[in-house]
PDB file of C-alpha atoms in Angstrom:
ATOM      1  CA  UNK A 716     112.011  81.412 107.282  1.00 61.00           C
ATOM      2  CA  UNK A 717     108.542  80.163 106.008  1.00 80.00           C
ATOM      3  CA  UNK A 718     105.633  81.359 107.640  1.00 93.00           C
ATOM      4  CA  UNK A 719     102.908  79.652 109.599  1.00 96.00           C
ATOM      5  CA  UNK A 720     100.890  77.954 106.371  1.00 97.00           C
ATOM      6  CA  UNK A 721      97.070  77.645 106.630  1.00 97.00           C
ATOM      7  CA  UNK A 722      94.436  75.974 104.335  1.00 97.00           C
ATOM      8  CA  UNK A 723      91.866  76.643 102.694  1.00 97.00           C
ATOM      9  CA  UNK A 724      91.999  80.504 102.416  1.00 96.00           C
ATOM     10  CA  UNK A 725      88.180  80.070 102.136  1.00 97.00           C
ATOM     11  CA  UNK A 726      84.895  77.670 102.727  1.00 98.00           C
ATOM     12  CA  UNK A 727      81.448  78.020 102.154  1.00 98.00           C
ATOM     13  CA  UNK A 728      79.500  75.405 103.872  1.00 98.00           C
ATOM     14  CA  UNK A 729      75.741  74.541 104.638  1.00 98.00           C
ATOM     15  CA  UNK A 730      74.917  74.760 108.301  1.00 97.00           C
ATOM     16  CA  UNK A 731      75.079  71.368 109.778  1.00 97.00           C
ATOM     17  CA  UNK A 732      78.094  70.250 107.247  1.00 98.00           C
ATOM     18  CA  UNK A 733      81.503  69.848 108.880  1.00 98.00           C
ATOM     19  CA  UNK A 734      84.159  71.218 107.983  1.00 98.00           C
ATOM     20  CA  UNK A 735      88.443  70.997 108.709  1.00 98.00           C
ATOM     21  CA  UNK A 736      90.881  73.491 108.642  1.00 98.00           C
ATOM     22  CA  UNK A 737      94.591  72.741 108.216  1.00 97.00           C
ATOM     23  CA  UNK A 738      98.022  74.372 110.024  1.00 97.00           C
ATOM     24  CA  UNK A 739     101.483  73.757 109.452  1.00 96.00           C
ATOM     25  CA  UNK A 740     103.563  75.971 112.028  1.00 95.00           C
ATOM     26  CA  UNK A 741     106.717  77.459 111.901  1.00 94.00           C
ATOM     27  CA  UNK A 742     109.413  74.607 111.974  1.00 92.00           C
ATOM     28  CA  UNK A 743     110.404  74.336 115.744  1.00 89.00           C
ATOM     29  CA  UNK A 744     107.482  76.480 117.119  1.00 90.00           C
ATOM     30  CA  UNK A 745     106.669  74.168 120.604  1.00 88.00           C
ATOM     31  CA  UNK A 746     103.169  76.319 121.064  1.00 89.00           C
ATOM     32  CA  UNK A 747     100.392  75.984 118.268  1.00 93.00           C
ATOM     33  CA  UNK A 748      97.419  78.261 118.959  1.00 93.00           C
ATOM     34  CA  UNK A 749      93.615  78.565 117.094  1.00 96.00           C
ATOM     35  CA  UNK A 750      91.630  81.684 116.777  1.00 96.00           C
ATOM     36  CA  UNK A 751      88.383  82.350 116.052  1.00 97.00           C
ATOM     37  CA  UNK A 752      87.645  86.020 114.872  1.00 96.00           C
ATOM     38  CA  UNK A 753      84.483  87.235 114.025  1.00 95.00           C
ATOM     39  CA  UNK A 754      84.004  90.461 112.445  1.00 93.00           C
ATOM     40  CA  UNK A 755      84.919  93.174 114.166  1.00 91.00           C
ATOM     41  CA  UNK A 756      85.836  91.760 117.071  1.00 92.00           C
ATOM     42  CA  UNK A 757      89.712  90.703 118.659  1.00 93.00           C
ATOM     43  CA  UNK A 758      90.701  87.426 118.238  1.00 94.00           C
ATOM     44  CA  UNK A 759      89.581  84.707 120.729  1.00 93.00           C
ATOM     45  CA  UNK A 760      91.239  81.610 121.705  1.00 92.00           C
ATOM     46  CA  UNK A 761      89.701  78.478 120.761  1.00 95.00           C
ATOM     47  CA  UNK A 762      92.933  75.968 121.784  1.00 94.00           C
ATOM     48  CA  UNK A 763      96.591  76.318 122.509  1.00 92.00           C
ATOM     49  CA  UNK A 764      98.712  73.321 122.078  1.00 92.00           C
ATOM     50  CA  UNK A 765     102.506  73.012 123.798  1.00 88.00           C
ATOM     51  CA  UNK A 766     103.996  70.684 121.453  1.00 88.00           C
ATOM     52  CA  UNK A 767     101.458  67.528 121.100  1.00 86.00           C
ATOM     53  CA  UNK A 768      99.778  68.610 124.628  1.00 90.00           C
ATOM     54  CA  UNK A 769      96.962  71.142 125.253  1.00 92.00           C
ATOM     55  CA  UNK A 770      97.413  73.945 127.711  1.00 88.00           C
ATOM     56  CA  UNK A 771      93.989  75.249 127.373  1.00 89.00           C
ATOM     57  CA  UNK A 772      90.852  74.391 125.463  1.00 93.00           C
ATOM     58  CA  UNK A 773      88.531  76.308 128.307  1.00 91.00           C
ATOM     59  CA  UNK A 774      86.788  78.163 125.150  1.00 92.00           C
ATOM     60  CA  UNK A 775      86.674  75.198 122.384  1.00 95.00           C
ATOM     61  CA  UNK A 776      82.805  74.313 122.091  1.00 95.00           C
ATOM     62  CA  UNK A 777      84.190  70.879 122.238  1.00 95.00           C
ATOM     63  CA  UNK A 778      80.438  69.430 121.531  1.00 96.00           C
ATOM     64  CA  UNK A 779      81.002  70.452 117.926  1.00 97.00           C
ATOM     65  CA  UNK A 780      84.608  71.836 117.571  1.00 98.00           C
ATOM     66  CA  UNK A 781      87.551  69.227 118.167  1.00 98.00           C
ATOM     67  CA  UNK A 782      91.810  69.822 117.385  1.00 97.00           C
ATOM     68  CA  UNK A 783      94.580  67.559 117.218  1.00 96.00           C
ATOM     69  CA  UNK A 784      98.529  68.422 117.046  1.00 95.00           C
ATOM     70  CA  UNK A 785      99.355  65.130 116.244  1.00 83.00           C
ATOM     71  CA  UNK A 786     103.379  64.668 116.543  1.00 85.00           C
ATOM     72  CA  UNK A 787     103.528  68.209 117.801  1.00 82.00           C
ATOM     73  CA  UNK A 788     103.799  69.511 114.391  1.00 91.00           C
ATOM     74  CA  UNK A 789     101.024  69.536 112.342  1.00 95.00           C
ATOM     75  CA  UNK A 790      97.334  70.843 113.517  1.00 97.00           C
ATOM     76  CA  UNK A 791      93.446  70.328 112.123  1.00 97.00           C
ATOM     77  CA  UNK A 792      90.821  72.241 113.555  1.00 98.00           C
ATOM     78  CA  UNK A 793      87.177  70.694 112.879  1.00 98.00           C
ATOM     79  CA  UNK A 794      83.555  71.568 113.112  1.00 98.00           C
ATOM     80  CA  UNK A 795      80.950  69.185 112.993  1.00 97.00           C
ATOM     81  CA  UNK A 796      77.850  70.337 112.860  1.00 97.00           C
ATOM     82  CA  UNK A 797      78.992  73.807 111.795  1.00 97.00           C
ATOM     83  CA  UNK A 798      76.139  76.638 112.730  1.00 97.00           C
ATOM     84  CA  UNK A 799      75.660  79.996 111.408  1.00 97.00           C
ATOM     85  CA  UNK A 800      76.918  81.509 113.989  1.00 97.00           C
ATOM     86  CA  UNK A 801      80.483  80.050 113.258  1.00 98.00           C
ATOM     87  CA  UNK A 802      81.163  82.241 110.508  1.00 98.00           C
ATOM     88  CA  UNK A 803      84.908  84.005 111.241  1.00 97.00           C
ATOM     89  CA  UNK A 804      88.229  83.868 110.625  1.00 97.00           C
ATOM     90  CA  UNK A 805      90.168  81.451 111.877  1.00 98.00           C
ATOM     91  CA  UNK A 806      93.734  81.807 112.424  1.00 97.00           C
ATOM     92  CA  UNK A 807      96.392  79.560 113.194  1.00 97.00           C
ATOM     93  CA  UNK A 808      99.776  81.226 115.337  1.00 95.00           C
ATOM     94  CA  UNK A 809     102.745  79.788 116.602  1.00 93.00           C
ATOM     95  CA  UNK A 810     105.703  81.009 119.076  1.00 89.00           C
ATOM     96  CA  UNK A 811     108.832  79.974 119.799  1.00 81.00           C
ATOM     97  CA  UNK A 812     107.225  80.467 123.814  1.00 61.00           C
ATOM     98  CA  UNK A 813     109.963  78.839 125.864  1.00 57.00           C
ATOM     99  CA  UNK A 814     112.412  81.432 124.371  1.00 49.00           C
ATOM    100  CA  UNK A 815     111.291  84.041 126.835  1.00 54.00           C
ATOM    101  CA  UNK A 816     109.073  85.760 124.971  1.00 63.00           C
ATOM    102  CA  UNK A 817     105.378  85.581 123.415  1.00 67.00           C
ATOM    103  CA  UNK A 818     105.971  87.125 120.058  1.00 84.00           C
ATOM    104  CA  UNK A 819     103.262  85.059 117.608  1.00 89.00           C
ATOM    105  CA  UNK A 820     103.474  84.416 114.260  1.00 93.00           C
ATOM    106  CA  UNK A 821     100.077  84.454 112.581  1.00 95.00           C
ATOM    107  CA  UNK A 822      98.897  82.351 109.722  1.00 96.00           C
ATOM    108  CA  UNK A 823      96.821  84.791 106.800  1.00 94.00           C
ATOM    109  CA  UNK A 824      93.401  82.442 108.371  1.00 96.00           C
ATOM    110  CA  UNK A 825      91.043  80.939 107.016  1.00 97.00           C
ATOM    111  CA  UNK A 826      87.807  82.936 106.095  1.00 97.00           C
ATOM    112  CA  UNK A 827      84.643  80.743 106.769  1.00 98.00           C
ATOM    113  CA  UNK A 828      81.199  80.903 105.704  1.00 98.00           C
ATOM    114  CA  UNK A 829      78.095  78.837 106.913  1.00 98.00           C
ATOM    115  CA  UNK A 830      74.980  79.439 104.559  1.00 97.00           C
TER     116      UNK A 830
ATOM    117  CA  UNK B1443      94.506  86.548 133.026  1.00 62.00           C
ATOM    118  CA  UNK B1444      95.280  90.166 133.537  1.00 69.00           C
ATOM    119  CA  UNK B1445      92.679  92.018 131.845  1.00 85.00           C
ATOM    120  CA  UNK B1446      93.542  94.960 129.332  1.00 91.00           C
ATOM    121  CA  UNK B1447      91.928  97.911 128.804  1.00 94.00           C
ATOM    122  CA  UNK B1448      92.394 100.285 125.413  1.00 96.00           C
ATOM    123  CA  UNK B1449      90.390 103.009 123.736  1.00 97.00           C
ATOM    124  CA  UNK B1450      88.126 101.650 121.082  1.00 96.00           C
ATOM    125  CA  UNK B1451      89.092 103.747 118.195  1.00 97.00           C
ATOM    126  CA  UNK B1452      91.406 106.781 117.507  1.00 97.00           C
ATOM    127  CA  UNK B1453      91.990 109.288 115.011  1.00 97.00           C
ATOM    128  CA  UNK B1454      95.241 110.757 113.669  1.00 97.00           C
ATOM    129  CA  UNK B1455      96.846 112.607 110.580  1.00 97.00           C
ATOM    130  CA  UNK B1456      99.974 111.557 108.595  1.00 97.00           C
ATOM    131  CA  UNK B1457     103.030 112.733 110.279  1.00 97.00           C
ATOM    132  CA  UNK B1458     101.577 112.739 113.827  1.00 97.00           C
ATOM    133  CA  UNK B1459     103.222 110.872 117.065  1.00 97.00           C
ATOM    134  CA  UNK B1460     100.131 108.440 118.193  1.00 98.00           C
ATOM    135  CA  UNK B1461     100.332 107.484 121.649  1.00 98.00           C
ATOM    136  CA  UNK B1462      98.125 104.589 122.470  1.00 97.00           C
ATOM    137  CA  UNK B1463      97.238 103.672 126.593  1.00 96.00           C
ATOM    138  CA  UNK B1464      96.475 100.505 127.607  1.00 96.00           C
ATOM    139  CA  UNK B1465      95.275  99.441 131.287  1.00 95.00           C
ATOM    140  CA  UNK B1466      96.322  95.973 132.837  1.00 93.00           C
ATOM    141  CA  UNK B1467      95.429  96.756 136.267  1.00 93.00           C
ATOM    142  CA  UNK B1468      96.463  93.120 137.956  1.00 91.00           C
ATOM    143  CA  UNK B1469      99.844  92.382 136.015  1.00 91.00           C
ATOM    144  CA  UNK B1470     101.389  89.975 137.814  1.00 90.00           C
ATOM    145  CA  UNK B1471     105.024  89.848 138.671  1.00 90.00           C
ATOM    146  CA  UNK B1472     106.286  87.881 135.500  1.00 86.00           C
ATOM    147  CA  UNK B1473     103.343  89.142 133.103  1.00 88.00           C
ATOM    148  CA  UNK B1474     104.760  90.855 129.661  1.00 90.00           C
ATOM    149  CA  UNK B1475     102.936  93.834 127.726  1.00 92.00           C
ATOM    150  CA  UNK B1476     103.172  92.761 124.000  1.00 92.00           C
ATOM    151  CA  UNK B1477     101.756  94.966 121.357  1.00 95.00           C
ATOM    152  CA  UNK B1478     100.120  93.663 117.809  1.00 96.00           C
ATOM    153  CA  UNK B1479      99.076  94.940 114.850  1.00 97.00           C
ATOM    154  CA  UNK B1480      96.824  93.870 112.405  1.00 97.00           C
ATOM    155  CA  UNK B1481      95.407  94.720 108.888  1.00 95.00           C
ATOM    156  CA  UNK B1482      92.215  93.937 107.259  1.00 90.00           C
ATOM    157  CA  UNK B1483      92.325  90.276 105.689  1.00 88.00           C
ATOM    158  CA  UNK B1484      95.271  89.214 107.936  1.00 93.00           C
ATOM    159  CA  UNK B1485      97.041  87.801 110.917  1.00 94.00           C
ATOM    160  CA  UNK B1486      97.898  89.930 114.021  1.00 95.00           C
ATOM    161  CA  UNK B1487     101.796  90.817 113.671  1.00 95.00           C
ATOM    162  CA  UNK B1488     104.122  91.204 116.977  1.00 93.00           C
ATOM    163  CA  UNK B1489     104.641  95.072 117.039  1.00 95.00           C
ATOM    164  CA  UNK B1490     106.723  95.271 119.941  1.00 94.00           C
ATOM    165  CA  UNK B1491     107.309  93.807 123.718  1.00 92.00           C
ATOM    166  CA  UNK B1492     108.492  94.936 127.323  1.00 93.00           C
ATOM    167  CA  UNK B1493     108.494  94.051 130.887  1.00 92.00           C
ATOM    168  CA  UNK B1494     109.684  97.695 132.341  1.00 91.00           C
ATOM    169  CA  UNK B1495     110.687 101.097 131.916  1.00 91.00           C
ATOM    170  CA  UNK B1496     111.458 101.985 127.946  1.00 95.00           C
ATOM    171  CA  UNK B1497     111.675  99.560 125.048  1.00 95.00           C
ATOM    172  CA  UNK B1498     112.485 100.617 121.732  1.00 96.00           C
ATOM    173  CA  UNK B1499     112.640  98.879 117.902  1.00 95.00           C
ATOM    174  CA  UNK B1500     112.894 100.406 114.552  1.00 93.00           C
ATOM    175  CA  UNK B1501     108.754 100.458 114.311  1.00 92.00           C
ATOM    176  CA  UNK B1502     107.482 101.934 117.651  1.00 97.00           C
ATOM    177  CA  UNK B1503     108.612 102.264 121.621  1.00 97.00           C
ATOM    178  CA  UNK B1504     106.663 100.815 124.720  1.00 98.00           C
ATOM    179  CA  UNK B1505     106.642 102.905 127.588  1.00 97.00           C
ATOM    180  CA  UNK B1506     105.893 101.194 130.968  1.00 97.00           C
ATOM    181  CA  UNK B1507     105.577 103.101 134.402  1.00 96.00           C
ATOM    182  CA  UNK B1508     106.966 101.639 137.763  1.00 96.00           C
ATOM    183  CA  UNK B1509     104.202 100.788 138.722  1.00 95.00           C
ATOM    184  CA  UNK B1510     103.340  98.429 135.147  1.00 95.00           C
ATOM    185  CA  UNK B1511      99.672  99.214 135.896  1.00 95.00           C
ATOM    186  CA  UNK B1512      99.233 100.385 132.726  1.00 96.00           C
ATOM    187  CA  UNK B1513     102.147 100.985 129.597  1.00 96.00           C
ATOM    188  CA  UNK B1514     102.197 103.222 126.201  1.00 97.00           C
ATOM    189  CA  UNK B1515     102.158 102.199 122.320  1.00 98.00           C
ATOM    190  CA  UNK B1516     103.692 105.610 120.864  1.00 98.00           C
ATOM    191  CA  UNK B1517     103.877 105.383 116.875  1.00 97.00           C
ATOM    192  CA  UNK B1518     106.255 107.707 115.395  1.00 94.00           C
ATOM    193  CA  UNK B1519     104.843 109.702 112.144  1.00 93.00           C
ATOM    194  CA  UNK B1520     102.575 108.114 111.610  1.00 97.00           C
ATOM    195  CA  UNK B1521     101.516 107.246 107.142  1.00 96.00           C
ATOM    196  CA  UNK B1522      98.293 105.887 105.875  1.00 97.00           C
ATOM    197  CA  UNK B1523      99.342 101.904 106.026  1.00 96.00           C
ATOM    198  CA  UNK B1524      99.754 102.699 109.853  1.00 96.00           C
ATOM    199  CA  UNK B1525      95.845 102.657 109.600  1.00 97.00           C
ATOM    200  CA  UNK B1526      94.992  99.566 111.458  1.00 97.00           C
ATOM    201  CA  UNK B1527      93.471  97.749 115.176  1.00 97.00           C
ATOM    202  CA  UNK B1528      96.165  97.452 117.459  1.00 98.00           C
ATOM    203  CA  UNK B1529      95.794  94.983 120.304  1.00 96.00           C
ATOM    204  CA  UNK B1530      97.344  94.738 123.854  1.00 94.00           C
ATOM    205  CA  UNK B1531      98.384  92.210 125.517  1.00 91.00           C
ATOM    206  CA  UNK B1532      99.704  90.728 129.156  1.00 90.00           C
ATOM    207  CA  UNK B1533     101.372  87.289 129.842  1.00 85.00           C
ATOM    208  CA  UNK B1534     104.113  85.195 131.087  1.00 81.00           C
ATOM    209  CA  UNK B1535     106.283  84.080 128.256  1.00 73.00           C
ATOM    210  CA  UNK B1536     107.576  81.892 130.150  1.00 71.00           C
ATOM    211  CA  UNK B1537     104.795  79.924 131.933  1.00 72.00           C
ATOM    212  CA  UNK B1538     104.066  77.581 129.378  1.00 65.00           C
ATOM    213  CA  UNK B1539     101.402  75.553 131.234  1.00 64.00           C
ATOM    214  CA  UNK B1540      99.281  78.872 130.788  1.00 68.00           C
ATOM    215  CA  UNK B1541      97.283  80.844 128.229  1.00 68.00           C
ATOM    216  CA  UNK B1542      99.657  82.622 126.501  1.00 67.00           C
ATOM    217  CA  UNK B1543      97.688  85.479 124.529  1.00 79.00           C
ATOM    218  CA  UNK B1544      94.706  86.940 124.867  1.00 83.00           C
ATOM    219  CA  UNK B1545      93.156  89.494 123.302  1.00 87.00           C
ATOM    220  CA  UNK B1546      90.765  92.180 124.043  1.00 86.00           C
ATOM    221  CA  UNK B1547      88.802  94.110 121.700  1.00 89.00           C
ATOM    222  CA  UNK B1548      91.584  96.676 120.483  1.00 95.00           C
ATOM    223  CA  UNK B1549      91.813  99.861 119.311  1.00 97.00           C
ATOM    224  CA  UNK B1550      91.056 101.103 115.690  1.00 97.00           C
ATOM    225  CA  UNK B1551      93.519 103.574 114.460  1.00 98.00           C
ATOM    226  CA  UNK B1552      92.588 105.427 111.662  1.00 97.00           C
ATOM    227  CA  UNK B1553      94.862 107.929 109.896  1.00 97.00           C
ATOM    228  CA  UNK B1554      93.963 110.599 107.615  1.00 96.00           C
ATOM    229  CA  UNK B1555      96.045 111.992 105.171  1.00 95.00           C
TER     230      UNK B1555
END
Protein backbone atom coordinates (compact mmCIF):
# COMPACT_ATOMS: atom_id res chain seq x y z
CA UNK A 1 0.00 0.00 0.00
CA UNK A 2 1.58 3.44 -0.95
CA UNK A 3 1.96 5.87 1.61
CA UNK A 4 0.52 9.31 2.11
CA UNK A 5 2.87 11.30 -0.69
CA UNK A 6 3.86 14.93 0.09
CA UNK A 7 5.72 17.62 -1.99
CA UNK A 8 8.26 19.44 -1.90
CA UNK A 9 10.42 17.77 0.84
CA UNK A 10 11.77 21.36 1.20
CA UNK A 11 11.23 25.37 0.47
CA UNK A 12 13.08 28.27 1.16
CA UNK A 13 11.09 31.33 0.65
CA UNK A 14 11.38 35.19 1.30
CA UNK A 15 8.93 36.42 3.88
CA UNK A 16 5.97 37.83 2.15
CA UNK A 17 6.29 35.14 -0.91
CA UNK A 18 3.60 32.45 -0.99
CA UNK A 19 4.07 29.37 -1.09
CA UNK A 20 1.87 25.68 -1.78
CA UNK A 21 2.34 22.48 -0.47
CA UNK A 22 0.97 19.34 -2.13
CA UNK A 23 -0.81 15.87 -0.56
CA UNK A 24 -1.91 12.88 -2.15
CA UNK A 25 -3.51 10.52 0.64
CA UNK A 26 -3.76 7.06 0.99
CA UNK A 27 -6.25 5.74 -1.75
CA UNK A 28 -9.68 5.53 0.11
CA UNK A 29 -8.61 7.55 3.24
CA UNK A 30 -12.23 9.73 3.78
CA UNK A 31 -10.23 12.14 6.48
CA UNK A 32 -7.24 14.36 5.15
CA UNK A 33 -5.55 16.28 7.97
CA UNK A 34 -2.59 19.32 7.92
CA UNK A 35 -0.02 19.86 10.55
CA UNK A 36 2.04 22.43 11.35
CA UNK A 37 5.12 21.49 13.59
CA UNK A 38 7.53 23.75 14.71
CA UNK A 39 10.59 22.68 16.32
CA UNK A 40 10.33 21.06 19.22
CA UNK A 41 7.01 21.23 19.71
CA UNK A 42 3.85 18.37 19.00
CA UNK A 43 2.14 18.68 16.02
CA UNK A 44 -0.81 21.14 15.72
CA UNK A 45 -3.76 21.00 13.58
CA UNK A 46 -4.10 23.47 10.96
CA UNK A 47 -7.34 21.68 8.95
CA UNK A 48 -9.02 18.33 8.84
CA UNK A 49 -10.99 17.51 5.82
CA UNK A 50 -13.84 14.45 5.77
CA UNK A 51 -13.74 13.65 2.24
CA UNK A 52 -14.20 17.13 0.19
CA UNK A 53 -15.79 18.78 3.54
CA UNK A 54 -13.97 20.44 6.48
CA UNK A 55 -14.59 19.32 10.01
CA UNK A 56 -12.44 21.86 11.56
CA UNK A 57 -10.28 24.75 10.45
CA UNK A 58 -10.68 26.55 14.16
CA UNK A 59 -6.65 26.92 14.05
CA UNK A 60 -5.99 27.75 10.13
CA UNK A 61 -4.84 31.56 10.15
CA UNK A 62 -7.22 31.67 7.31
CA UNK A 63 -6.09 35.53 6.62
CA UNK A 64 -2.96 34.07 5.08
CA UNK A 65 -3.24 30.20 5.11
CA UNK A 66 -6.10 28.64 2.82
CA UNK A 67 -6.69 24.42 1.85
CA UNK A 68 -8.72 22.76 -0.60
CA UNK A 69 -9.54 18.81 -0.93
CA UNK A 70 -10.91 19.23 -4.11
CA UNK A 71 -12.81 15.80 -5.19
CA UNK A 72 -12.01 14.48 -1.76
CA UNK A 73 -8.78 13.20 -2.90
CA UNK A 74 -6.18 15.39 -3.50
CA UNK A 75 -5.11 18.41 -0.97
CA UNK A 76 -2.91 21.92 -1.33
CA UNK A 77 -2.11 23.78 1.58
CA UNK A 78 -1.09 27.59 0.81
CA UNK A 79 0.47 30.57 2.43
CA UNK A 80 0.25 33.85 1.13
CA UNK A 81 2.05 36.19 2.62
CA UNK A 82 4.27 33.63 4.36
CA UNK A 83 6.02 35.26 7.72
CA UNK A 84 8.95 34.18 9.59
CA UNK A 85 7.28 32.85 12.03
CA UNK A 86 5.83 30.07 9.67
CA UNK A 87 8.86 28.17 9.51
CA UNK A 88 7.87 24.20 10.46
CA UNK A 89 7.10 21.14 9.24
CA UNK A 90 4.19 20.52 7.72
CA UNK A 91 2.68 17.23 7.53
CA UNK A 92 -0.02 15.81 5.69
CA UNK A 93 -2.03 12.42 7.50
CA UNK A 94 -4.81 10.48 6.51
CA UNK A 95 -7.16 7.70 8.28
CA UNK A 96 -9.37 5.38 7.23
CA UNK A 97 -11.67 7.26 10.40
CA UNK A 98 -15.08 5.73 9.79
CA UNK A 99 -13.44 2.26 10.31
CA UNK A 100 -13.62 2.64 14.05
CA UNK A 101 -10.49 3.70 14.72
CA UNK A 102 -8.06 6.88 14.47
CA UNK A 103 -4.86 5.22 13.47
CA UNK A 104 -3.05 8.11 11.02
CA UNK A 105 -0.85 7.65 8.45
CA UNK A 106 1.68 10.46 8.22
CA UNK A 107 3.24 11.91 5.14
CA UNK A 108 7.51 12.39 5.69
CA UNK A 109 6.29 16.66 5.62
CA UNK A 110 7.40 19.17 4.18
CA UNK A 111 10.30 21.19 5.87
CA UNK A 112 9.76 25.02 5.32
CA UNK A 113 11.90 27.92 5.57
CA UNK A 114 10.99 31.73 5.43
CA UNK A 115 14.24 33.96 5.15
CA UNK B 1 -11.19 17.85 23.49
CA UNK B 2 -9.99 15.82 26.38
CA UNK B 3 -6.79 17.19 27.35
CA UNK B 4 -3.62 14.87 27.87
CA UNK B 5 -1.11 15.10 30.16
CA UNK B 6 2.60 13.23 29.80
CA UNK B 7 6.02 13.73 31.30
CA UNK B 8 8.19 15.90 29.16
CA UNK B 9 11.18 13.76 28.79
CA UNK B 10 12.46 10.37 30.16
CA UNK B 11 15.50 8.48 30.42
CA UNK B 12 16.15 4.75 30.00
CA UNK B 13 18.94 2.09 29.17
CA UNK B 14 18.83 -0.64 26.46
CA UNK B 15 17.05 -3.62 27.69
CA UNK B 16 14.80 -1.75 30.18
CA UNK B 17 10.73 -2.02 30.36
CA UNK B 18 9.69 1.91 29.89
CA UNK B 19 6.43 2.64 31.21
CA UNK B 20 5.08 5.90 30.00
CA UNK B 21 1.71 7.69 32.01
CA UNK B 22 -0.45 9.78 30.38
CA UNK B 23 -3.44 11.85 32.08
CA UNK B 24 -6.81 12.50 30.15
CA UNK B 25 -8.76 13.53 33.03
CA UNK B 26 -12.32 14.27 31.05
CA UNK B 27 -12.39 11.19 28.55
CA UNK B 28 -15.59 11.01 27.46
CA UNK B 29 -17.61 7.89 27.07
CA UNK B 30 -16.60 7.02 23.36
CA UNK B 31 -13.04 8.83 23.53
CA UNK B 32 -9.98 6.35 22.42
CA UNK B 33 -6.28 6.54 23.93
CA UNK B 34 -4.02 6.17 20.79
CA UNK B 35 -0.32 6.19 21.18
CA UNK B 36 2.35 7.63 18.40
CA UNK B 37 5.69 7.62 17.81
CA UNK B 38 7.84 9.71 16.01
CA UNK B 39 11.52 10.12 14.84
CA UNK B 40 13.52 13.07 13.97
CA UNK B 41 12.81 14.16 10.20
CA UNK B 42 9.46 12.25 10.10
CA UNK B 43 5.78 11.65 10.43
CA UNK B 44 4.16 10.52 13.75
CA UNK B 45 3.51 6.58 13.34
CA UNK B 46 0.31 4.83 15.12
CA UNK B 47 2.08 2.86 17.99
CA UNK B 48 -0.82 1.34 19.44
CA UNK B 49 -4.73 1.96 20.49
CA UNK B 50 -7.37 1.00 23.27
CA UNK B 51 -10.60 1.90 24.76
CA UNK B 52 -10.27 -0.38 28.16
CA UNK B 53 -8.54 -2.69 30.26
CA UNK B 54 -5.26 -4.34 28.36
CA UNK B 55 -4.34 -4.04 24.70
CA UNK B 56 -1.49 -5.70 23.30
CA UNK B 57 0.54 -5.75 19.62
CA UNK B 58 3.84 -7.10 18.69
CA UNK B 59 5.53 -3.40 19.51
CA UNK B 60 4.14 -2.30 22.95
CA UNK B 61 0.82 -2.85 25.36
CA UNK B 62 -1.65 -0.03 26.58
CA UNK B 63 -2.80 -0.39 29.92
CA UNK B 64 -6.05 1.48 30.84
CA UNK B 65 -7.63 1.55 34.45
CA UNK B 66 -11.49 1.38 35.07
CA UNK B 67 -11.70 4.37 35.62
CA UNK B 68 -9.83 5.52 31.85
CA UNK B 69 -8.71 8.66 33.72
CA UNK B 70 -5.47 8.11 32.79
CA UNK B 71 -3.76 4.75 30.69
CA UNK B 72 0.02 3.31 30.31
CA UNK B 73 2.53 3.15 27.18
CA UNK B 74 4.88 0.20 28.55
CA UNK B 75 7.81 -0.50 25.91
CA UNK B 76 9.32 -3.79 26.25
CA UNK B 77 13.38 -3.79 26.11
CA UNK B 78 13.78 -1.20 25.09
CA UNK B 79 17.19 -0.58 21.95
CA UNK B 80 18.62 2.68 20.87
CA UNK B 81 16.07 3.30 17.69
CA UNK B 82 13.35 3.21 20.53
CA UNK B 83 14.92 6.73 21.22
CA UNK B 84 12.17 9.00 20.18
CA UNK B 85 8.88 11.66 21.40
CA UNK B 86 5.99 9.69 21.96
CA UNK B 87 2.63 11.43 21.89
CA UNK B 88 -0.81 10.66 23.51
CA UNK B 89 -3.79 10.96 22.37
CA UNK B 90 -7.85 10.91 23.15
CA UNK B 91 -10.76 10.84 20.58
CA UNK B 92 -13.78 9.36 19.12
CA UNK B 93 -12.93 7.39 16.07
CA UNK B 94 -15.99 7.37 15.26
CA UNK B 95 -17.41 10.93 15.47
CA UNK B 96 -16.37 12.12 12.30
CA UNK B 97 -17.92 15.61 12.48
CA UNK B 98 -15.11 16.17 15.21
CA UNK B 99 -11.38 16.82 15.61
CA UNK B 100 -9.96 13.71 15.38
CA UNK B 101 -6.25 14.07 16.79
CA UNK B 102 -4.70 16.26 18.78
CA UNK B 103 -1.61 16.43 20.13
CA UNK B 104 0.05 17.66 23.16
CA UNK B 105 3.57 18.33 23.64
CA UNK B 106 4.86 14.62 24.23
CA UNK B 107 7.34 12.98 25.90
CA UNK B 108 11.07 12.63 24.81
CA UNK B 109 12.43 9.24 25.39
CA UNK B 110 15.90 8.93 25.31
CA UNK B 111 17.76 5.61 25.63
CA UNK B 112 21.24 5.03 26.48
CA UNK B 113 23.12 2.22 25.59
Amino acid sequence: EAGVAQSPRYKIIEKRQSVAFWCNPISGHATLYWYQQILGQGPKLLIQFQNNGVVDDSQLPKDRFSAERLKGVDSTLKIQPAKLEDSAVYLCASSHRNAGNTEAFFGQGTRLTVV
Amino acid sequence: LAKTTQPISMDSYEGQEVNITCSHNNIATNDYITWYQQFPSQGPRFIIQGYKTKVTNEVASLFIPADRKSSTLSLPRVSLSDTAVYYCLVGDPMDTGRRALTFGSGTRLQVQP
